[in-house]
CSV table of C-alpha atoms in Angstrom, one decimal:
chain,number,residue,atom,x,y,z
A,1,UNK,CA,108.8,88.5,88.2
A,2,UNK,CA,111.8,86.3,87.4
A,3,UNK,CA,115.6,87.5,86.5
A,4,UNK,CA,115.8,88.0,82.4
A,5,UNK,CA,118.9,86.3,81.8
A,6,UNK,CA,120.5,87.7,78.9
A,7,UNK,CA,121.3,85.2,75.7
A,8,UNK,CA,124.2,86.3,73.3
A,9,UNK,CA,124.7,88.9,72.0
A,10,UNK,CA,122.7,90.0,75.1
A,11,UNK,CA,122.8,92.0,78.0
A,12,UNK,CA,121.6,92.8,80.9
A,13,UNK,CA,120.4,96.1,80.0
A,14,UNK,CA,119.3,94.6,76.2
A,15,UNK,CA,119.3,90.8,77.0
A,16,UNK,CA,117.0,89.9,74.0
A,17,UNK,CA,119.7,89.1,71.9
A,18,UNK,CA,121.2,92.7,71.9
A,19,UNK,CA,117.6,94.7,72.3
A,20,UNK,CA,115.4,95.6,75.3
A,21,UNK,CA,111.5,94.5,74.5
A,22,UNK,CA,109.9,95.8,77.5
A,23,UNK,CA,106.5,93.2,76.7
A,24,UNK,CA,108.8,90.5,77.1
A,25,UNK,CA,110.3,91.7,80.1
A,26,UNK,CA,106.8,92.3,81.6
A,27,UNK,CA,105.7,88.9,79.9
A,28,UNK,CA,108.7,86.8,82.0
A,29,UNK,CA,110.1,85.8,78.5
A,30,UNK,CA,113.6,84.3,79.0
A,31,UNK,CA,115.9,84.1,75.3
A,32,UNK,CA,117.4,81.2,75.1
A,33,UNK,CA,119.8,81.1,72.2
A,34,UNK,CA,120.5,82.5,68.6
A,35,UNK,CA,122.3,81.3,65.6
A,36,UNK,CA,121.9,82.3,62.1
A,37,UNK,CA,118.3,81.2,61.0
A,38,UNK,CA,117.3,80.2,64.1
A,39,UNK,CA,116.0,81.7,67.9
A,40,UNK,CA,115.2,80.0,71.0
A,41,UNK,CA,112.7,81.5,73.7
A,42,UNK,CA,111.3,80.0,76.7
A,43,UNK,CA,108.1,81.5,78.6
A,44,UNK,CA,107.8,80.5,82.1
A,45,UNK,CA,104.9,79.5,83.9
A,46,UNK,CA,102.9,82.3,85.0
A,47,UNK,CA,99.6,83.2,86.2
A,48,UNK,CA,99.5,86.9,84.9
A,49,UNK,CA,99.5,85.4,81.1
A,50,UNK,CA,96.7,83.2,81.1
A,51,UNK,CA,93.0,83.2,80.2
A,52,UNK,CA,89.7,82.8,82.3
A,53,UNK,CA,90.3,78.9,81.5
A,54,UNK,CA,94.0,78.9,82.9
A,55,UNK,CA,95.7,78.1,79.5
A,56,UNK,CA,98.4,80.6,78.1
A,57,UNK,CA,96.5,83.8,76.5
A,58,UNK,CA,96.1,83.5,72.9
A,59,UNK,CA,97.6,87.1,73.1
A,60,UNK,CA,100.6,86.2,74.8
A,61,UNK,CA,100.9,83.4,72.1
A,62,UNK,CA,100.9,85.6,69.4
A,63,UNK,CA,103.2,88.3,71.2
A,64,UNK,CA,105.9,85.8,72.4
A,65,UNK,CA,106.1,84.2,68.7
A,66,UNK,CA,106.1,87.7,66.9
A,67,UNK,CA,108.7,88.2,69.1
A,68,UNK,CA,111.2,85.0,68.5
A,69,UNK,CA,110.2,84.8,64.7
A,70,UNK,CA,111.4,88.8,64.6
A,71,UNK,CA,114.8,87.2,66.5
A,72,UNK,CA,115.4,84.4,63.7
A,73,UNK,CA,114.5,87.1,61.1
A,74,UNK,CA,117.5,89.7,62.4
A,75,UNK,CA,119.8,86.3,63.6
A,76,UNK,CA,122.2,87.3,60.9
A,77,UNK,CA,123.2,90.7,62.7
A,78,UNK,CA,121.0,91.0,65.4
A,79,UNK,CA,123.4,94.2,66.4
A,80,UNK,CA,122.5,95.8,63.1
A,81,UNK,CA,119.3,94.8,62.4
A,82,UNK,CA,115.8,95.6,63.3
A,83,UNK,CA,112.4,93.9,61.5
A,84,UNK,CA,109.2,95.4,61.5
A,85,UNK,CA,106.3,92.7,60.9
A,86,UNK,CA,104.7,93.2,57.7
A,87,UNK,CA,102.1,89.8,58.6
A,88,UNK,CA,101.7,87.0,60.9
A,89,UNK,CA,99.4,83.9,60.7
A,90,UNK,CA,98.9,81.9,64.2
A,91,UNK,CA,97.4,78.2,64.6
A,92,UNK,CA,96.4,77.0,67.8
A,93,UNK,CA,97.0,73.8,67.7
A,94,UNK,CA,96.3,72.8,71.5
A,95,UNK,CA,95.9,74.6,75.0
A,96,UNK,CA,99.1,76.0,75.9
A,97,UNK,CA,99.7,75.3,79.8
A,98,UNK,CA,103.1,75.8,81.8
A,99,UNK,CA,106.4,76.6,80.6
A,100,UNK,CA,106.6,76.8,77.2
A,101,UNK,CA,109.4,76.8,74.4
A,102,UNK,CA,109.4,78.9,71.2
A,103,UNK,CA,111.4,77.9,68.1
A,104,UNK,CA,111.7,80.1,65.3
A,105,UNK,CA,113.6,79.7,61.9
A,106,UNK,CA,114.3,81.6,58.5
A,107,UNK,CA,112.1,80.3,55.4
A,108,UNK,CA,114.1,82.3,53.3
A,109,UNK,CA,116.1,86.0,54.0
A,110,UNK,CA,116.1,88.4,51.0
A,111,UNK,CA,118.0,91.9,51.6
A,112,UNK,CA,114.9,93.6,52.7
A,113,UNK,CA,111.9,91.1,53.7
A,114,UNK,CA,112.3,87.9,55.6
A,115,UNK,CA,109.9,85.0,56.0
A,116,UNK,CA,110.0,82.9,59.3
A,117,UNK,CA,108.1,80.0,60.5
A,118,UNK,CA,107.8,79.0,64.4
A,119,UNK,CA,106.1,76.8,66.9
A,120,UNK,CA,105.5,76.9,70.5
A,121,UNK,CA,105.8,73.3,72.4
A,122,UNK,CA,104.7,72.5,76.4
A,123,UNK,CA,107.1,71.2,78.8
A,124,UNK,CA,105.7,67.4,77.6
A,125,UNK,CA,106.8,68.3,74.0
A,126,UNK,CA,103.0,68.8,72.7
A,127,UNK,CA,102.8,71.5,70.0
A,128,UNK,CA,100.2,74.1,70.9
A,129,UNK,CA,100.7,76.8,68.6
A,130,UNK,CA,102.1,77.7,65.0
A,131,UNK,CA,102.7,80.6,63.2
A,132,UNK,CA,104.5,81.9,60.0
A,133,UNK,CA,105.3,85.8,59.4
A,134,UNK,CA,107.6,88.5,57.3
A,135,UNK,CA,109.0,90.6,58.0
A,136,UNK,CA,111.0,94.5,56.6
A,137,UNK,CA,114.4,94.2,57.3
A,138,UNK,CA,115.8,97.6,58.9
A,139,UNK,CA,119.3,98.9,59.7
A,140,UNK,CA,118.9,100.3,63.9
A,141,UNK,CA,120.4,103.9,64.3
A,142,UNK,CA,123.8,102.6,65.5
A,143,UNK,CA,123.0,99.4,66.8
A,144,UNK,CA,120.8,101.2,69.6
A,145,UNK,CA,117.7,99.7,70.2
A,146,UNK,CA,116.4,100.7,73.6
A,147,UNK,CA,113.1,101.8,74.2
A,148,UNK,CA,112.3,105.5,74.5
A,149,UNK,CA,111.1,108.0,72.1
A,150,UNK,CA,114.7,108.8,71.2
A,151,UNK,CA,115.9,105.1,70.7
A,152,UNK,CA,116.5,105.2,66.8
A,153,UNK,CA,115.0,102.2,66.2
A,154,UNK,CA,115.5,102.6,62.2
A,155,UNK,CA,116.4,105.2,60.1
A,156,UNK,CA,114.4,108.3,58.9
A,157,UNK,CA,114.8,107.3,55.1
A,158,UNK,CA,113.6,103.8,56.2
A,159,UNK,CA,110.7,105.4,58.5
A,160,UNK,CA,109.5,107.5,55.6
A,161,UNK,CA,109.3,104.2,53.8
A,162,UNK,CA,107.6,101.9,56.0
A,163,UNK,CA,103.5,101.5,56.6
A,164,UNK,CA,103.7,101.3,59.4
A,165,UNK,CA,102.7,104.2,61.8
């Protein structure tokens, strides 16, 4: 498994941009960078992710862009903020094979539903994969986001609101 290097605001106890995803972690996922309306991941090669054909999982795919489109929809406070996906729509474009790099930006950002669109692009610059989600905007319990069943990762008012279990 290789080192998670933390990206801003990151660290090494929450590297993904102030949060702890443990499926990223276990994934190899490395963040890369963050700015407002935008996110930056790179996976690294690895032979644990990959199908019976030796091309990136589909799965992992999916997973890794749910992931950096969730980090360009919170990229405004990513301190404050936690997203729960409301709907995701992949293409697969081409195999995925190698390292890959994600790119994820803001569509448009209202105060409580984001829409972001991403890619995911081999080391030779080939676009494998596209996808486009939105997201529920939710304030974390404190800014704490690590994983546990005590982590507060939104409110109660905005728990009792959301449809999701």
């Amino acid at each position: 498994m290789n080192e998670i290097i933390p990206a801003a605001p990151g660290t090494p106890d929450k590297p993904y941009f102030g949060i702890d995803i443990p499926l990223m972690r276990l994934l190899g996922l490395q963040p890369v960078h963050m700015e407002e309306g935008l996110c930056r991941t790179r996976l690294p090669a690895n032979p644990n992710v990959v199908n019976s054909r030796g091309d990136v999982h589909g799965g992992t795919l999916m997973a890794v862009l749910d992931f950096t489109l969730s980090g360009a929809a919170r990229s405004h406070a990513p301190l404050e903020t936690g997203v729960i996906t409301i709907d995701m729509s992949t293409h697969f474009l081409s195999a995925a094979r190698g390292e890959l790099t994600f790119e994820a930006r803001i569509m448009r950002r209202g105060a409580k539903i984001a829409f972001c669109e991403g890619e995911a692009r081999d080391a030779t610059g080939t676009l494998c994969c596209v996808a486009r989600a939105s997201f529920k905007l939710v304030k974390l319990v404190g800014g704490d986001s690590s994983f546990g069943p005590s982590a507060g990762r939104y409110t109660a008012s905005n728990r009792a609101r959301s449809v999701m279990p």
